[in-house]
Coordinates of C-alpha atoms in Angstrom, one line a residue:
Chain A
X165 CA 3.6 -79.0 74.2
X166 CA 1.1 -77.5 71.8
X167 CA 0.8 -73.8 72.1
X168 CA -2.6 -72.4 71.1
X169 CA -2.2 -69.3 69.0
X170 CA -4.0 -66.0 69.4
X171 CA -7.5 -66.0 67.8
X172 CA -7.6 -62.5 66.4
X173 CA -11.3 -62.8 65.5
X174 CA -12.3 -63.4 69.1
X175 CA -10.0 -60.5 70.2
X176 CA -11.4 -58.0 67.7
X177 CA -15.0 -59.2 68.4
X178 CA -14.4 -58.8 72.1
X179 CA -12.9 -55.3 71.8
X180 CA -15.7 -53.9 69.6
X181 CA -18.4 -55.6 71.7
X182 CA -16.9 -54.1 74.9
X183 CA -16.7 -50.6 73.3
X184 CA -20.3 -50.9 72.0
X185 CA -21.5 -52.3 75.3
X186 CA -20.0 -49.4 77.2
X187 CA -21.5 -46.8 74.9
X188 CA -24.9 -48.5 75.3
X189 CA -24.5 -48.7 79.0
X190 CA -23.7 -44.9 79.1
X191 CA -26.9 -44.3 77.1
X192 CA -29.0 -46.4 79.4
X193 CA -27.5 -44.5 82.4
X194 CA -28.4 -41.2 80.7
X195 CA -24.8 -40.1 80.5
X196 CA -25.1 -39.7 76.7
X197 CA -28.0 -39.6 74.3
X198 CA -27.6 -42.2 71.6
X199 CA -29.4 -41.3 68.4
X200 CA -30.0 -43.2 65.2
X201 CA -27.6 -40.9 63.3
X202 CA -24.6 -42.4 65.0
X203 CA -26.1 -45.4 66.8
X204 CA -26.8 -47.4 63.6
X205 CA -23.4 -46.7 62.1
X206 CA -21.9 -47.9 65.4
X207 CA -23.9 -51.2 65.2
X208 CA -23.0 -51.7 61.5
X209 CA -19.3 -51.0 62.2
X210 CA -19.4 -53.5 65.1
X211 CA -20.8 -56.2 62.8
X212 CA -18.5 -55.2 60.0
X213 CA -15.3 -55.3 62.2
X214 CA -16.2 -58.8 63.4
X215 CA -16.8 -60.1 59.8
X216 CA -13.7 -58.4 58.5
X217 CA -11.5 -59.9 61.2
X218 CA -13.0 -63.3 60.6
X219 CA -12.6 -63.0 56.8
X220 CA -9.0 -61.9 57.1
X221 CA -8.0 -64.6 59.6
X222 CA -9.9 -67.5 58.1
X223 CA -11.3 -70.5 59.9
X224 CA -10.0 -71.3 63.4
X225 CA -7.6 -74.1 64.0
X226 CA -9.2 -77.5 64.6
X227 CA -7.5 -79.9 66.9
Chain B
X77 CA 50.1 -78.1 40.8
X78 CA 47.0 -77.9 42.8
X79 CA 43.6 -78.4 41.4
X80 CA 41.2 -75.5 41.8
X81 CA 38.2 -76.9 43.6
X82 CA 36.2 -73.8 43.9
X83 CA 32.9 -74.1 42.0
X84 CA 33.0 -72.4 38.7
X85 CA 30.5 -69.6 38.3
X86 CA 29.0 -69.5 34.9
X87 CA 29.9 -66.4 33.1
X88 CA 26.3 -65.9 31.8
X89 CA 23.9 -67.2 34.5
X90 CA 20.4 -67.8 33.4
X91 CA 18.2 -64.8 34.3
X92 CA 15.6 -65.5 36.9
X93 CA 12.1 -65.5 35.4
X94 CA 10.3 -62.3 36.3
X95 CA 7.2 -62.9 38.4
X96 CA 4.0 -62.7 36.5
X97 CA 1.9 -59.6 37.3
X98 CA -1.0 -60.5 39.5
X99 CA -4.1 -60.6 37.5
X100 CA -7.7 -60.5 38.6
X101 CA -9.5 -63.6 37.3
X102 CA -12.7 -65.4 38.1
X103 CA -12.2 -68.7 39.9
X104 CA -13.4 -71.7 38.1
X105 CA -12.7 -74.2 40.9
X106 CA -14.4 -72.3 43.8
X107 CA -17.3 -70.7 42.0
X108 CA -20.8 -70.4 43.5
X109 CA -22.2 -68.6 40.5
X110 CA -19.5 -67.2 38.2
X111 CA -16.5 -67.3 40.5
X112 CA -16.4 -63.5 40.8
X113 CA -16.2 -63.4 44.6
X114 CA -13.7 -66.2 44.7
X115 CA -11.5 -64.3 42.2
X116 CA -11.8 -61.1 44.2
X117 CA -11.0 -63.0 47.5
X118 CA -7.9 -64.6 45.9
X119 CA -6.7 -61.3 44.4
X120 CA -7.0 -59.4 47.7
X121 CA -6.0 -62.3 49.9
X122 CA -9.2 -62.4 52.0
X123 CA -12.1 -64.9 52.4
X124 CA -14.4 -64.7 49.4
X125 CA -17.4 -64.9 51.7
X126 CA -16.9 -61.2 52.5
X127 CA -17.4 -60.3 48.9
X128 CA -20.4 -62.6 48.7
X129 CA -22.0 -60.9 51.6
X130 CA -21.1 -57.5 50.1
X131 CA -22.8 -58.4 46.8
X132 CA -25.9 -59.7 48.6
X133 CA -26.1 -56.5 50.7
X134 CA -25.6 -54.2 47.7
X135 CA -28.2 -56.1 45.8
X136 CA -30.7 -54.5 48.1
X137 CA -29.3 -51.0 47.5
X138 CA -30.7 -50.2 44.2
X139 CA -29.6 -53.6 42.8
X140 CA -26.0 -52.3 42.8
X141 CA -24.7 -55.6 43.8
X142 CA -26.4 -57.4 40.9
X143 CA -25.1 -54.8 38.4
X144 CA -21.5 -54.9 39.8
X145 CA -21.5 -58.7 39.8
X146 CA -22.7 -58.9 36.2
X147 CA -20.2 -56.3 35.1
X148 CA -17.3 -58.3 36.7
X149 CA -18.7 -61.5 35.3
X150 CA -18.6 -59.9 31.8
X151 CA -15.2 -58.1 32.0
X152 CA -13.1 -60.3 34.3
X153 CA -11.7 -63.4 32.5
X154 CA -11.9 -66.8 34.0
X155 CA -8.7 -68.6 35.2
X156 CA -9.7 -71.6 33.1
X157 CA -9.8 -74.1 36.0
X158 CA -12.7 -76.5 35.7
X159 CA -15.4 -76.6 38.3
X160 CA -15.2 -79.8 40.3
X161 CA -17.9 -82.2 39.2
X162 CA -20.7 -82.8 41.6
X163 CA -19.8 -80.1 44.2
X164 CA -20.9 -76.5 43.7
X165 CA -23.4 -77.2 40.9
X166 CA -25.3 -79.8 42.9
X167 CA -25.3 -77.7 46.0
X168 CA -26.6 -74.7 43.9
X169 CA -29.3 -76.9 42.3
X170 CA -30.5 -78.2 45.7
X171 CA -30.3 -74.8 47.4
X172 CA -32.0 -73.1 44.4
X173 CA -34.8 -75.7 44.4
X174 CA -35.4 -75.1 48.1
X175 CA -35.5 -71.3 47.7
X176 CA -37.8 -71.5 44.7
X177 CA -40.0 -73.9 46.6
X178 CA -40.3 -71.4 49.5
X179 CA -41.2 -68.6 47.1
X180 CA -43.8 -70.8 45.3
X181 CA -45.4 -71.8 48.6
X182 CA -45.4 -68.2 49.7
X183 CA -47.2 -67.0 46.5
X184 CA -49.9 -69.7 46.9
X185 CA -51.1 -67.7 49.9
X186 CA -51.6 -70.6 52.3
X187 CA -53.8 -70.0 55.3
X188 CA -51.2 -70.4 57.9
X189 CA -48.7 -67.6 58.4
X190 CA -45.7 -70.0 58.7
X191 CA -46.3 -71.4 55.3
X192 CA -46.8 -68.0 53.9
X193 CA -44.4 -65.1 54.6
X194 CA -43.0 -67.0 57.6
X195 CA -41.5 -69.7 55.5
X196 CA -39.7 -67.2 53.3
X197 CA -38.4 -65.4 56.4
X198 CA -37.1 -68.7 57.8
X199 CA -35.4 -69.5 54.5
X200 CA -33.7 -66.0 54.4
X201 CA -32.7 -66.2 58.0
X202 CA -31.2 -69.7 57.3
X203 CA -29.3 -68.3 54.4
X204 CA -28.0 -65.4 56.4
X205 CA -27.1 -67.7 59.3
X206 CA -25.2 -70.0 56.9
X207 CA -23.3 -67.1 55.4
X208 CA -22.5 -65.8 58.9
X209 CA -21.3 -69.3 59.9
X210 CA -19.0 -69.4 56.8
X211 CA -17.8 -65.8 57.6
X212 CA -17.0 -66.8 61.2
X213 CA -14.8 -69.7 60.1
X214 CA -17.2 -72.6 59.2
X215 CA -15.9 -74.8 56.4
X216 CA -18.0 -75.9 53.5
X217 CA -17.6 -79.1 51.7
X218 CA -18.9 -80.4 48.5
X219 CA -21.7 -82.5 49.9
X220 CA -25.0 -80.8 49.1
X221 CA -26.9 -82.9 51.7
X222 CA -24.6 -81.7 54.4
X223 CA -24.8 -78.1 53.1
X224 CA -28.6 -78.2 53.2
X225 CA -28.5 -79.7 56.6
X226 CA -26.3 -76.9 57.8
X227 CA -28.7 -74.4 56.3
X228 CA -31.6 -76.0 58.2
X229 CA -29.6 -75.9 61.4
X230 CA -28.6 -72.3 60.7
X231 CA -32.3 -71.5 60.1
X232 CA -33.3 -72.9 63.4
X233 CA -30.5 -71.1 65.2
X234 CA -31.3 -67.9 63.3
X235 CA -35.0 -68.1 64.3
X236 CA -34.0 -68.8 67.9
X237 CA -31.6 -65.8 67.7
X238 CA -34.3 -63.6 66.2
X239 CA -36.7 -64.6 69.0
X240 CA -34.0 -64.0 71.6
X241 CA -33.2 -60.6 70.0
X242 CA -36.9 -59.6 70.2
X243 CA -36.9 -60.7 73.8
X244 CA -33.8 -58.7 74.5
X245 CA -35.3 -55.6 72.8
X246 CA -38.5 -56.0 74.8
X247 CA -36.5 -56.4 78.0
X248 CA -34.4 -53.3 77.2
X249 CA -37.6 -51.3 76.4
X250 CA -39.0 -52.4 79.7
X251 CA -36.1 -51.0 81.6
X252 CA -33.5 -53.8 81.6
X253 CA -31.1 -52.0 79.4
X254 CA -28.4 -51.5 82.1
X255 CA -28.3 -55.2 82.8
X256 CA -28.2 -56.2 79.1
X257 CA -25.4 -53.7 78.3
X258 CA -23.5 -55.0 81.3
X259 CA -23.9 -58.6 80.1
X260 CA -22.7 -57.5 76.7
X261 CA -19.6 -56.0 78.2
X262 CA -18.9 -59.2 80.2
X263 CA -19.3 -61.3 77.0
X264 CA -16.9 -59.0 75.2
X265 CA -14.4 -59.3 78.0
X266 CA -14.8 -63.1 78.0
X267 CA -14.1 -63.0 74.2
X268 CA -10.9 -61.0 74.8
X269 CA -9.8 -63.4 77.5
X270 CA -10.4 -66.5 75.6
X271 CA -8.8 -65.1 72.4
X272 CA -5.4 -65.9 73.9
X273 CA -6.2 -69.5 74.5
X274 CA -7.7 -70.4 71.2
X275 CA -10.8 -68.3 71.2
X276 CA -14.5 -68.9 71.8
X277 CA -16.1 -67.7 68.7
X278 CA -19.4 -69.2 69.6
X279 CA -19.7 -66.3 72.1
X280 CA -19.9 -63.8 69.3
X281 CA -23.5 -64.6 68.3
X282 CA -25.0 -64.4 71.8
X283 CA -23.1 -61.1 72.4
X284 CA -24.5 -59.7 69.2
X285 CA -28.0 -60.9 70.2
X286 CA -27.5 -58.7 73.3
X287 CA -25.9 -55.7 71.6
X288 CA -27.8 -55.2 68.3
X289 CA -31.4 -55.0 69.7
X290 CA -30.3 -53.0 72.6
X291 CA -28.6 -50.6 70.2
X292 CA -31.8 -50.2 68.2
X293 CA -33.9 -49.7 71.3
X294 CA -31.4 -47.1 72.7
X295 CA -31.1 -45.2 69.4
X296 CA -34.8 -45.0 69.0
X297 CA -35.4 -44.2 72.7
X298 CA -38.1 -46.8 73.0
X299 CA -39.5 -47.2 76.5
X300 CA -42.4 -49.4 77.4
X301 CA -43.0 -48.0 80.8
X302 CA -46.5 -46.6 79.9
X303 CA -48.2 -49.9 79.1
X304 CA -49.5 -51.3 75.8
X305 CA -52.7 -50.6 74.0
X306 CA -54.9 -47.7 72.9
X307 CA -55.4 -44.7 75.1
X308 CA -57.7 -41.7 74.7
X309 CA -57.7 -38.8 77.2
X310 CA -60.3 -36.1 76.9
X311 CA -60.1 -33.9 80.0
X312 CA -63.0 -31.6 80.5
X313 CA -61.4 -29.1 82.9
X314 CA -57.9 -27.8 83.3
X315 CA -57.5 -29.7 86.6
X316 CA -57.9 -32.9 84.8
X317 CA -55.0 -32.2 82.4
X318 CA -51.9 -34.1 83.4
X319 CA -48.4 -32.9 82.9
X320 CA -47.3 -36.3 81.5
X321 CA -48.9 -38.8 79.2
X322 CA -47.0 -42.0 78.7
X323 CA -47.6 -45.0 76.5
X324 CA -45.3 -47.9 75.8
X325 CA -46.7 -49.2 72.5
X326 CA -50.0 -48.4 70.8
X327 CA -52.0 -45.4 69.9
X328 CA -52.7 -42.5 72.2
X329 CA -55.0 -39.5 71.7
X330 CA -54.9 -36.5 74.0
X331 CA -57.9 -34.2 73.2
X332 CA -57.6 -30.8 74.8
X333 CA -60.2 -29.0 72.6
X334 CA -62.6 -28.6 75.5
X335 CA -60.0 -26.9 77.7
X336 CA -59.8 -23.2 78.3
X337 CA -56.1 -22.8 78.8
X338 CA -55.0 -20.2 81.4
X339 CA -52.9 -17.3 80.4
X340 CA -49.2 -18.0 80.4
X341 CA -47.5 -21.3 79.5
X342 CA -49.0 -24.8 80.0
X343 CA -46.6 -27.7 79.5
X344 CA -47.7 -31.0 78.1
X345 CA -45.3 -34.0 77.9
X346 CA -46.1 -36.9 75.6
X347 CA -44.0 -40.1 75.5
X348 CA -44.7 -43.0 73.2
X349 CA -42.3 -45.8 72.8
X350 CA -43.7 -47.5 69.7
X351 CA -46.8 -46.2 67.9
X352 CA -48.8 -43.0 67.4
X353 CA -49.6 -40.0 69.5
X354 CA -52.3 -37.4 68.4
X355 CA -52.7 -34.2 70.3
X356 CA -55.8 -32.1 69.6
X357 CA -55.1 -28.5 70.8
X358 CA -57.7 -25.9 71.6
X359 CA -58.3 -23.0 69.2
X360 CA -56.8 -19.7 70.2
X361 CA -53.8 -21.3 71.9
X362 CA -50.4 -20.5 70.7
X363 CA -48.5 -23.8 70.2
X364 CA -44.8 -24.2 70.9
X365 CA -43.2 -27.6 70.6
X366 CA -40.1 -29.7 71.2
X367 CA -40.6 -32.9 69.4
X368 CA -38.2 -35.8 69.0
X369 CA -38.9 -38.9 67.0
X370 CA -36.3 -41.7 66.8
X371 CA -37.6 -43.0 63.5
X372 CA -40.9 -42.0 62.0
X373 CA -42.7 -38.8 61.3
X374 CA -43.9 -35.6 63.0
X375 CA -46.8 -33.5 61.9
X376 CA -47.1 -30.4 64.0
X377 CA -50.0 -28.3 62.7
X378 CA -49.3 -29.5 59.2
X379 CA -45.6 -28.9 59.4
X380 CA -44.3 -32.4 58.5
X381 CA -40.9 -34.1 59.0
X382 CA -40.0 -37.7 58.7
X383 CA -37.0 -40.0 58.7
X384 CA -34.7 -40.9 61.6
X385 CA -33.7 -38.6 64.4
X386 CA -36.5 -36.2 63.7
X387 CA -36.3 -33.0 65.7
X388 CA -39.0 -30.4 65.5
X389 CA -38.4 -27.4 67.8
X390 CA -40.5 -24.3 67.7
X391 CA -39.9 -21.9 70.5
X392 CA -42.0 -18.8 69.6
X393 CA -43.2 -16.1 71.8
X394 CA -47.0 -15.9 72.2
X395 CA -48.8 -12.6 71.4
X396 CA -50.1 -10.8 74.4
X397 CA -53.4 -12.2 75.6
X398 CA -53.0 -15.6 74.0
X399 CA -52.2 -18.7 76.2
X400 CA -49.3 -20.9 75.2
X401 CA -49.4 -24.7 75.1
X402 CA -45.9 -26.2 75.0
X403 CA -45.8 -29.7 73.7
X404 CA -42.8 -31.8 74.6
X405 CA -43.1 -35.1 72.7
X406 CA -40.7 -38.0 72.6
X407 CA -41.6 -40.8 70.2
X408 CA -39.3 -43.9 69.8
X409 CA -40.7 -45.4 66.6
X410 CA -43.8 -44.0 65.2
X411 CA -45.8 -40.8 64.5
X412 CA -46.7 -37.7 66.5
X413 CA -49.4 -35.4 65.2
X414 CA -50.6 -32.1 66.6
X415 CA -54.0 -31.1 65.2
X416 CA -56.1 -28.1 65.9
X417 CA -59.9 -28.3 66.2
X418 CA -60.0 -32.0 65.0
X419 CA -59.1 -31.2 61.4
X420 CA -57.0 -34.1 60.1
X421 CA -55.0 -33.7 57.0
X422 CA -55.5 -36.7 54.7
X423 CA -52.1 -38.3 54.2
X424 CA -52.7 -39.0 50.5
X425 CA -54.1 -35.8 48.9
X426 CA -53.6 -33.2 51.6
X427 CA -57.3 -32.3 52.0
X428 CA -58.6 -31.6 55.4
X429 CA -61.4 -33.7 57.0
X430 CA -63.2 -33.5 60.2
X431 CA -63.9 -36.5 62.4
X432 CA -67.0 -37.4 60.4
X433 CA -65.1 -37.6 57.2
X434 CA -66.4 -34.3 55.7
X435 CA -64.0 -32.1 53.9
X436 CA -63.6 -28.8 55.7
X437 CA -61.8 -25.6 55.1
X438 CA -59.4 -24.5 57.8
X439 CA -58.5 -20.9 58.5
X440 CA -54.8 -20.8 57.9
X441 CA -54.3 -18.4 60.8
X442 CA -55.6 -21.2 63.1
X443 CA -52.9 -23.5 61.9
X444 CA -50.0 -21.3 62.7
X445 CA -47.6 -21.8 65.6
X446 CA -46.5 -19.0 67.8
X447 CA -45.0 -16.1 65.8

């Protein structure tokens, strides 16, 4: 039986998107005040983490 | 007498060859331009597309990417492997011809926007989409036609994503931010869940289309709840002055020069999501302010600030007998200007002009905030 391996890119992307989404949700609910000073680094770090994970892992397995 | 069958160990075994030190070389077989990114990727054990993206990004930061690439091209030796015939060079030739064609058509200033700047934008979006596709695991082959076809598809997807991102940003600015952020969290959880059964990388792009524009709208504090367009308010009496002036996008003028402010403090709240707000304040009033601009500029009685996260707070105490006008302004992206007696400072040479374009002299005492 073929066992599908863990796709780390999806995992990393999911984690950083959940974290960023929660921060944005808190801002929209006025629990925090997101400013450009740390909002833009957050977005760039999100994108960078996904690209880094994809680059380190390589292309996904194709059946 | 028994024969010794144990294997004989040579007295002087041949020494194992020492591993060659790892050298940074340019790749000849996987080169797009000079094989620098491929060599770096091979040396560090990562996908070369990361270095290619890095060089492109740094090219827009004072051309640092171009300088770094040229330096590596000059000082890093090639590995000597030949470039496969008919692969990279043909793809580069076809891609370069398309890009040059787009630039040429753009510089011919055609009447339609799409064939002007729009075409160049589509080409750049396509290139960015192709690089993102490669970074997320897409495989390239040596067929230039398929490469160009993928770039065209990536351009279409990129334009669609750009339109979707603008729509998401608009929806967030109109008050849908909570729903969008919740959808992003759900998409992230779905990515985590599917990661253990092979992954669903296609979900990354729609999740980013939700997260990135919402992040910009949230960081700038853009809210479109005040409508769109140009607004001008010129109250004649104090009873007509509102506490709050809101505008979603556009230009808003609040002219209070005809108002006799009462003694004590009068609060004025100005919110503009995207655009410009100009407040004319009456002479004789002492001005205090608490101004926040997400990205743009503030000019409060000629005290100028610009950039991102602009905060201009002035909490002085008015002299006895002078009324105080406290301006609380919140601008997402744009400019807020507080002007006394209609004297506008020219943005180029700093001279002061009245509404009819005549240069005027302004008493410096009138331009001061509360002491």
